[in-house]
């Protein structure tokens, strides 16, 4: 399961990063520092005026391409920025850096695109696209309700696997070409920090090269986490890395872990004909989701399918199938550690989360000690050493820092870092970053769950309200005959601040961004109630949600005056 940090405290104090920021930025008063998520500053972030945006971008690209071809950074360094790791986070940082005119290099020891493109988000969505089509075609009642008749359905396993592989290859090529076109130097090998602003890289068995960089970003990502006692053979007991190759479709598969990864693969396997058994260590399935959404999701995504489950148990030992014997899974009680039973299945997918890939980075050379494998960083993604001090000019983004293990979070963190080293201080509001589970129907979320919001309200002394709308009341959803689903919003009735939004339903992963952007920009419900949504569209699910919120104006002020105090 992806870990989600709900801490988004933002200090407004200026920072010193070894000369990485301009004198103007270093001398800013706290009130002038830009925070992603505060509406007062959001309109000044970047250049948001539509009339100038296209021209500004064009000039930046031309300037960046020219600057990156220079012999050095101009400060005695080989590069202004070196990024270790060419996944989605590193790629996003690299492109933004050259747009800012920084001479940039990216070091990749495996393949461009990292986990997301090659072993995660991208190929899994290809498989989920197939499972969605199969699920719809197999639903005779659904098809008949639309007036359609389907005589028979089937699939070619290898063709499905090829679809996922080809998509990953295409996206990987696109990422590589985009960086080359922008002038990013792609250096092949494993990167290691050997001292302040110095990086060594190279392939095993070949001479290493050393380069210097004014700033360094670590973006090495993560790998599947495999608990002790589980033996991986890649065939009958495997991780998501192996599962995405779809070398087989077992009749009965156990999925250890019911987070995002486990849920998505349960959708794929059941659509292709497998029976699934979940093994979850916590007392309920989908422990990272809002409890109310998880409860409904269980009814829709699990109870109606060939899925059973065991909760409150650990898989203490898993033995791969061999010599004609099935995969053996020994279950123990999560609390008492007593043996409960042994499952015999055809295969087991280990979906117990991911572990940071941070070994071999030379962190000991700069007095940095990992915490459970994660590289410690502050709110600006600056690496901190064993004494709690910021390591100048060194940053870590993405899964390796553990703040929010999502590909788009890594990219956002990388862009935030480049903003900082370009002289514009920037703090990313992690509570505005959405997450999605691409099951059928989809689940999406942003901000706090209801229990988290109520805990925060109790600690800080404010009231929390909750409002919900159903997809059954949405014309577009009914036209698609896809009325299963709800949208839920947690908010402050006194200020109109959105604390969290959770959606289960058709295209939930796309719908969540309206709420995400509202949180990021600090848009309050007083304004969102007046927003216009096209009819008939699924976006009206959010429109109804915003309009249903009950607000409490204070001191006789109007809703507009709460947002714009100067009008009072």
mmCIF file of N, CA and C in Angstrom, residues 323-417:
data_model
loop_
_atom_site.group_PDB
_atom_site.id
_atom_site.type_symbol
_atom_site.label_atom_id
_atom_site.label_comp_id
_atom_site.label_asym_id
_atom_site.label_seq_id
_atom_site.Cartn_x
_atom_site.Cartn_y
_atom_site.Cartn_z
ATOM 1 N N UNK A 323 7.427 -29.399 -7.598
ATOM 2 C CA UNK A 323 7.257 -30.858 -7.496
ATOM 3 C C UNK A 323 5.782 -31.244 -7.419
ATOM 4 N N UNK A 324 4.956 -30.537 -8.158
ATOM 5 C CA UNK A 324 3.541 -30.869 -8.196
ATOM 6 C C UNK A 324 2.728 -30.363 -7.019
ATOM 7 N N UNK A 325 3.379 -29.674 -6.066
ATOM 8 C CA UNK A 325 2.682 -29.144 -4.906
ATOM 9 C C UNK A 325 2.277 -27.690 -5.155
ATOM 10 N N UNK A 326 1.157 -27.233 -4.578
ATOM 11 C CA UNK A 326 0.714 -25.842 -4.768
ATOM 12 C C UNK A 326 1.544 -24.869 -3.938
ATOM 13 N N UNK A 327 1.272 -23.599 -4.134
ATOM 14 C CA UNK A 327 1.867 -22.566 -3.283
ATOM 15 C C UNK A 327 1.263 -22.699 -1.886
ATOM 16 N N UNK A 328 2.125 -22.721 -0.877
ATOM 17 C CA UNK A 328 1.679 -22.854 0.511
ATOM 18 C C UNK A 328 1.854 -21.522 1.233
ATOM 19 N N UNK A 329 0.763 -21.046 1.872
ATOM 20 C CA UNK A 329 0.798 -19.778 2.604
ATOM 21 C C UNK A 329 0.394 -20.041 4.044
ATOM 22 N N UNK A 330 1.330 -19.851 4.944
ATOM 23 C CA UNK A 330 1.053 -20.056 6.363
ATOM 24 C C UNK A 330 0.585 -18.730 6.975
ATOM 25 N N UNK A 331 -0.612 -18.748 7.531
ATOM 26 C CA UNK A 331 -1.202 -17.542 8.116
ATOM 27 C C UNK A 331 -1.117 -17.586 9.632
ATOM 28 N N UNK A 332 -0.699 -16.470 10.225
ATOM 29 C CA UNK A 332 -0.673 -16.357 11.683
ATOM 30 C C UNK A 332 -1.498 -15.144 12.089
ATOM 31 N N UNK A 333 -2.052 -15.188 13.272
ATOM 32 C CA UNK A 333 -2.829 -14.074 13.794
ATOM 33 C C UNK A 333 -1.924 -12.855 13.962
ATOM 34 N N UNK A 334 -2.361 -11.708 13.457
ATOM 35 C CA UNK A 334 -1.524 -10.508 13.483
ATOM 36 C C UNK A 334 -1.219 -10.037 14.900
ATOM 37 N N UNK A 335 -2.098 -10.349 15.849
ATOM 38 C CA UNK A 335 -1.892 -9.903 17.226
ATOM 39 C C UNK A 335 -1.225 -10.959 18.089
ATOM 40 N N UNK A 336 -1.742 -12.184 18.047
ATOM 41 C CA UNK A 336 -1.208 -13.233 18.929
ATOM 42 C C UNK A 336 -0.026 -13.966 18.327
ATOM 43 N N UNK A 337 0.138 -13.856 17.010
ATOM 44 C CA UNK A 337 1.189 -14.554 16.255
ATOM 45 C C UNK A 337 1.009 -16.071 16.273
ATOM 46 N N UNK A 338 -0.171 -16.525 16.612
ATOM 47 C CA UNK A 338 -0.451 -17.961 16.606
ATOM 48 C C UNK A 338 -0.890 -18.400 15.212
ATOM 49 N N UNK A 339 -0.517 -19.625 14.846
ATOM 50 C CA UNK A 339 -0.868 -20.155 13.530
ATOM 51 C C UNK A 339 -2.381 -20.318 13.424
ATOM 52 N N UNK A 340 -2.938 -19.833 12.275
ATOM 53 C CA UNK A 340 -4.390 -19.930 12.079
ATOM 54 C C UNK A 340 -4.745 -20.988 11.040
ATOM 55 N N UNK A 341 -4.110 -20.926 9.883
ATOM 56 C CA UNK A 341 -4.368 -21.925 8.853
ATOM 57 C C UNK A 341 -3.317 -21.822 7.750
ATOM 58 N N UNK A 342 -3.334 -22.798 6.852
ATOM 59 C CA UNK A 342 -2.422 -22.808 5.709
ATOM 60 C C UNK A 342 -3.241 -22.850 4.427
ATOM 61 N N UNK A 343 -3.003 -21.874 3.555
ATOM 62 C CA UNK A 343 -3.709 -21.816 2.279
ATOM 63 C C UNK A 343 -2.909 -22.545 1.212
ATOM 64 N N UNK A 344 -3.610 -23.195 0.310
ATOM 65 C CA UNK A 344 -2.989 -23.830 -0.849
ATOM 66 C C UNK A 344 -3.590 -23.186 -2.092
ATOM 67 N N UNK A 345 -2.769 -22.462 -2.847
ATOM 68 C CA UNK A 345 -3.247 -21.737 -4.023
ATOM 69 C C UNK A 345 -2.310 -21.996 -5.204
ATOM 70 N N UNK A 346 -2.718 -21.520 -6.376
ATOM 71 C CA UNK A 346 -1.893 -21.709 -7.571
ATOM 72 C C UNK A 346 -0.767 -20.682 -7.659
ATOM 73 N N UNK A 347 -1.005 -19.501 -7.117
ATOM 74 C CA UNK A 347 0.005 -18.441 -7.188
ATOM 75 C C UNK A 347 -0.243 -17.426 -6.082
ATOM 76 N N UNK A 348 0.775 -16.629 -5.798
ATOM 77 C CA UNK A 348 0.658 -15.583 -4.776
ATOM 78 C C UNK A 348 1.348 -14.317 -5.270
ATOM 79 N N UNK A 349 0.607 -13.210 -5.227
ATOM 80 C CA UNK A 349 1.150 -11.899 -5.563
ATOM 81 C C UNK A 349 1.420 -11.151 -4.265
ATOM 82 N N UNK A 350 2.661 -10.695 -4.092
ATOM 83 C CA UNK A 350 3.042 -9.962 -2.885
ATOM 84 C C UNK A 350 2.876 -8.471 -3.157
ATOM 85 N N UNK A 351 1.844 -7.883 -2.556
ATOM 86 C CA UNK A 351 1.523 -6.469 -2.766
ATOM 87 C C UNK A 351 1.528 -5.744 -1.428
ATOM 88 N N UNK A 352 2.627 -5.901 -0.706
ATOM 89 C CA UNK A 352 2.745 -5.355 0.654
ATOM 90 C C UNK A 352 3.405 -3.987 0.693
ATOM 91 N N UNK A 353 3.410 -3.300 -0.428
ATOM 92 C CA UNK A 353 3.978 -1.961 -0.451
ATOM 93 C C UNK A 353 5.338 -1.933 -1.113
ATOM 94 N N UNK A 354 6.005 -0.798 -0.995
ATOM 95 C CA UNK A 354 7.292 -0.617 -1.653
ATOM 96 C C UNK A 354 8.313 -0.078 -0.659
ATOM 97 N N UNK A 355 9.574 -0.421 -0.916
ATOM 98 C CA UNK A 355 10.683 0.006 -0.055
ATOM 99 C C UNK A 355 11.588 0.955 -0.841
ATOM 100 N N UNK A 356 12.124 1.988 -0.195
ATOM 101 C CA UNK A 356 12.973 2.947 -0.909
ATOM 102 C C UNK A 356 14.244 2.297 -1.432
ATOM 103 N N UNK A 357 14.654 2.700 -2.632
ATOM 104 C CA UNK A 357 15.896 2.197 -3.224
ATOM 105 C C UNK A 357 16.995 3.229 -2.956
ATOM 106 N N UNK A 358 17.633 3.110 -1.803
ATOM 107 C CA UNK A 358 18.601 4.132 -1.378
ATOM 108 C C UNK A 358 19.965 3.567 -0.999
ATOM 109 N N UNK A 359 20.151 2.275 -1.142
ATOM 110 C CA UNK A 359 21.460 1.697 -0.797
ATOM 111 C C UNK A 359 22.463 1.983 -1.914
ATOM 112 N N UNK A 360 23.733 2.100 -1.529
ATOM 113 C CA UNK A 360 24.789 2.313 -2.502
ATOM 114 C C UNK A 360 24.900 3.721 -3.038
ATOM 115 N N UNK A 361 24.226 4.680 -2.394
ATOM 116 C CA UNK A 361 24.247 6.059 -2.879
ATOM 117 C C UNK A 361 25.402 6.880 -2.307
ATOM 118 N N UNK A 362 26.174 6.277 -1.404
ATOM 119 C CA UNK A 362 27.290 7.005 -0.804
ATOM 120 C C UNK A 362 26.854 8.023 0.235
ATOM 121 N N UNK A 363 25.709 7.781 0.852
ATOM 122 C CA UNK A 363 25.193 8.740 1.842
ATOM 123 C C UNK A 363 26.117 8.890 3.041
ATOM 124 N N UNK A 364 26.872 7.818 3.323
ATOM 125 C CA UNK A 364 27.807 7.890 4.445
ATOM 126 C C UNK A 364 28.893 8.933 4.214
ATOM 127 N N UNK A 365 29.142 9.270 2.966
ATOM 128 C CA UNK A 365 30.171 10.263 2.648
ATOM 129 C C UNK A 365 29.755 11.682 3.010
ATOM 130 N N UNK A 366 28.467 11.868 3.250
ATOM 131 C CA UNK A 366 27.972 13.207 3.596
ATOM 132 C C UNK A 366 27.216 13.182 4.930
ATOM 133 N N UNK A 367 27.466 12.146 5.738
ATOM 134 C CA UNK A 367 26.908 12.035 7.087
ATOM 135 C C UNK A 367 25.382 11.986 7.093
ATOM 136 N N UNK A 368 24.803 11.276 6.114
ATOM 137 C CA UNK A 368 23.354 11.112 6.055
ATOM 138 C C UNK A 368 23.003 9.682 6.414
ATOM 139 N N UNK A 369 22.060 9.526 7.343
ATOM 140 C CA UNK A 369 21.620 8.208 7.787
ATOM 141 C C UNK A 369 20.143 8.047 7.425
ATOM 142 N N UNK A 370 19.824 6.969 6.727
ATOM 143 C CA UNK A 370 18.433 6.750 6.333
ATOM 144 C C UNK A 370 17.578 6.356 7.532
ATOM 145 N N UNK A 371 16.282 6.582 7.410
ATOM 146 C CA UNK A 371 15.312 6.212 8.438
ATOM 147 C C UNK A 371 14.356 5.191 7.826
ATOM 148 N N UNK A 372 14.495 3.938 8.246
ATOM 149 C CA UNK A 372 13.756 2.820 7.636
ATOM 150 C C UNK A 372 14.006 2.768 6.137
ATOM 151 N N UNK A 373 15.204 3.166 5.743
ATOM 152 C CA UNK A 373 15.570 3.152 4.338
ATOM 153 C C UNK A 373 15.299 4.446 3.610
ATOM 154 N N UNK A 374 14.448 5.310 4.161
ATOM 155 C CA UNK A 374 14.108 6.576 3.525
ATOM 156 C C UNK A 374 15.151 7.641 3.847
ATOM 157 N N UNK A 375 15.393 8.507 2.892
ATOM 158 C CA UNK A 375 16.325 9.612 3.087
ATOM 159 C C UNK A 375 15.576 10.765 3.751
ATOM 160 N N UNK A 376 16.031 11.230 4.919
ATOM 161 C CA UNK A 376 15.322 12.309 5.619
ATOM 162 C C UNK A 376 15.432 13.633 4.875
ATOM 163 N N UNK A 377 14.308 14.321 4.745
ATOM 164 C CA UNK A 377 14.287 15.629 4.089
ATOM 165 C C UNK A 377 13.397 16.574 4.888
ATOM 166 N N UNK A 378 13.563 17.859 4.642
ATOM 167 C CA UNK A 378 12.670 18.837 5.263
ATOM 168 C C UNK A 378 11.527 19.146 4.294
ATOM 169 N N UNK A 379 10.740 20.167 4.590
ATOM 170 C CA UNK A 379 9.565 20.465 3.770
ATOM 171 C C UNK A 379 9.925 20.975 2.380
ATOM 172 N N UNK A 380 11.189 21.333 2.174
ATOM 173 C CA UNK A 380 11.649 21.784 0.870
ATOM 174 C C UNK A 380 12.412 20.684 0.123
ATOM 175 N N UNK A 381 12.315 19.469 0.618
ATOM 176 C CA UNK A 381 12.982 18.300 0.018
ATOM 177 C C UNK A 381 14.506 18.366 0.157
ATOM 178 N N UNK A 382 14.999 19.233 1.058
ATOM 179 C CA UNK A 382 16.435 19.299 1.320
ATOM 180 C C UNK A 382 16.829 18.154 2.242
ATOM 181 N N UNK A 383 17.872 17.431 1.880
ATOM 182 C CA UNK A 383 18.338 16.304 2.681
ATOM 183 C C UNK A 383 18.923 16.819 3.991
ATOM 184 N N UNK A 384 18.602 16.126 5.076
ATOM 185 C CA UNK A 384 19.178 16.476 6.379
ATOM 186 C C UNK A 384 20.124 15.370 6.831
ATOM 187 N N UNK A 385 21.187 15.751 7.529
ATOM 188 C CA UNK A 385 22.194 14.770 7.926
ATOM 189 C C UNK A 385 21.863 14.152 9.288
ATOM 190 N N UNK A 386 22.792 13.343 9.792
ATOM 191 C CA UNK A 386 22.568 12.620 11.049
ATOM 192 C C UNK A 386 22.388 13.552 12.236
ATOM 193 N N UNK A 387 22.874 14.779 12.126
ATOM 194 C CA UNK A 387 22.749 15.753 13.207
ATOM 195 C C UNK A 387 21.527 16.655 13.036
ATOM 196 N N UNK A 388 20.729 16.396 12.016
ATOM 197 C CA UNK A 388 19.541 17.197 11.776
ATOM 198 C C UNK A 388 19.776 18.461 10.988
ATOM 199 N N UNK A 389 20.986 18.620 10.460
ATOM 200 C CA UNK A 389 21.311 19.821 9.694
ATOM 201 C C UNK A 389 21.062 19.595 8.202
ATOM 202 N N UNK A 390 20.675 20.654 7.524
ATOM 203 C CA UNK A 390 20.463 20.584 6.080
ATOM 204 C C UNK A 390 21.800 20.397 5.376
ATOM 205 N N UNK A 391 21.847 19.455 4.449
ATOM 206 C CA UNK A 391 23.043 19.264 3.618
ATOM 207 C C UNK A 391 22.925 20.228 2.447
ATOM 208 N N UNK A 392 23.810 21.208 2.341
ATOM 209 C CA UNK A 392 23.680 22.226 1.284
ATOM 210 C C UNK A 392 23.649 21.614 -0.108
ATOM 211 N N UNK A 393 22.761 22.129 -0.939
ATOM 212 C CA UNK A 393 22.696 21.792 -2.366
ATOM 213 C C UNK A 393 22.341 20.338 -2.659
ATOM 214 N N UNK A 394 21.765 19.635 -1.682
ATOM 215 C CA UNK A 394 21.389 18.245 -1.899
ATOM 216 C C UNK A 394 19.915 18.050 -1.563
ATOM 217 N N UNK A 395 19.180 17.457 -2.501
ATOM 218 C CA UNK A 395 17.741 17.256 -2.351
ATOM 219 C C UNK A 395 17.389 15.797 -2.645
ATOM 220 N N UNK A 396 16.243 15.380 -2.146
ATOM 221 C CA UNK A 396 15.742 14.036 -2.441
ATOM 222 C C UNK A 396 14.244 14.134 -2.712
ATOM 223 N N UNK A 397 13.823 13.541 -3.811
ATOM 224 C CA UNK A 397 12.410 13.600 -4.186
ATOM 225 C C UNK A 397 11.858 12.189 -4.402
ATOM 226 N N UNK A 398 10.525 12.073 -4.373
ATOM 227 C CA UNK A 398 9.869 10.825 -4.729
ATOM 228 C C UNK A 398 9.882 9.766 -3.652
ATOM 229 N N UNK A 399 9.733 8.520 -4.087
ATOM 230 C CA UNK A 399 9.616 7.400 -3.156
ATOM 231 C C UNK A 399 10.787 7.296 -2.194
ATOM 232 N N UNK A 400 11.957 7.751 -2.605
ATOM 233 C CA UNK A 400 13.147 7.628 -1.768
ATOM 234 C C UNK A 400 13.044 8.438 -0.488
ATOM 235 N N UNK A 401 12.190 9.483 -0.456
ATOM 236 C CA UNK A 401 12.045 10.250 0.792
ATOM 237 C C UNK A 401 10.808 9.830 1.583
ATOM 238 N N UNK A 402 9.901 9.073 0.970
ATOM 239 C CA UNK A 402 8.780 8.489 1.692
ATOM 240 C C UNK A 402 7.644 9.427 2.051
ATOM 241 N N UNK A 403 7.679 10.676 1.590
ATOM 242 C CA UNK A 403 6.618 11.611 1.960
ATOM 243 C C UNK A 403 5.278 11.221 1.345
ATOM 244 N N UNK A 404 5.288 10.861 0.090
ATOM 245 C CA UNK A 404 4.065 10.471 -0.614
ATOM 246 C C UNK A 404 4.490 9.638 -1.815
ATOM 247 N N UNK A 405 4.307 8.319 -1.716
ATOM 248 C CA UNK A 405 4.876 7.417 -2.723
ATOM 249 C C UNK A 405 3.946 7.277 -3.934
ATOM 250 N N UNK A 406 3.923 8.349 -4.718
ATOM 251 C CA UNK A 406 3.154 8.410 -5.951
ATOM 252 C C UNK A 406 4.019 9.075 -7.013
ATOM 253 N N UNK A 407 3.922 8.592 -8.248
ATOM 254 C CA UNK A 407 4.778 9.106 -9.313
ATOM 255 C C UNK A 407 4.597 10.604 -9.527
ATOM 256 N N UNK A 408 3.348 11.062 -9.550
ATOM 257 C CA UNK A 408 3.116 12.482 -9.803
ATOM 258 C C UNK A 408 3.550 13.343 -8.620
ATOM 259 N N UNK A 409 3.588 12.764 -7.416
ATOM 260 C CA UNK A 409 4.121 13.501 -6.266
ATOM 261 C C UNK A 409 5.621 13.717 -6.443
ATOM 262 N N UNK A 410 6.311 12.689 -6.956
ATOM 263 C CA UNK A 410 7.751 12.810 -7.209
ATOM 264 C C UNK A 410 8.023 13.920 -8.210
ATOM 265 N N UNK A 411 7.226 13.965 -9.277
ATOM 266 C CA UNK A 411 7.397 15.006 -10.288
ATOM 267 C C UNK A 411 7.142 16.388 -9.701
ATOM 268 N N UNK A 412 6.097 16.504 -8.899
ATOM 269 C CA UNK A 412 5.781 17.795 -8.269
ATOM 270 C C UNK A 412 6.894 18.231 -7.324
ATOM 271 N N UNK A 413 7.445 17.285 -6.572
ATOM 272 C CA UNK A 413 8.550 17.603 -5.676
ATOM 273 C C UNK A 413 9.770 18.061 -6.468
ATOM 274 N N UNK A 414 10.036 17.386 -7.596
ATOM 275 C CA UNK A 414 11.180 17.762 -8.419
ATOM 276 C C UNK A 414 11.051 19.164 -8.971
ATOM 277 N N UNK A 415 9.861 19.499 -9.441
ATOM 278 C CA UNK A 415 9.618 20.851 -9.961
ATOM 279 C C UNK A 415 9.750 21.874 -8.844
ATOM 280 N N UNK A 416 9.283 21.537 -7.649
ATOM 281 C CA UNK A 416 9.388 22.438 -6.505
ATOM 282 C C UNK A 416 10.856 22.712 -6.168
ATOM 283 N N UNK A 417 11.673 21.667 -6.231
ATOM 284 C CA UNK A 417 13.109 21.826 -5.950
ATOM 285 C C UNK A 417 13.751 22.751 -6.983
#
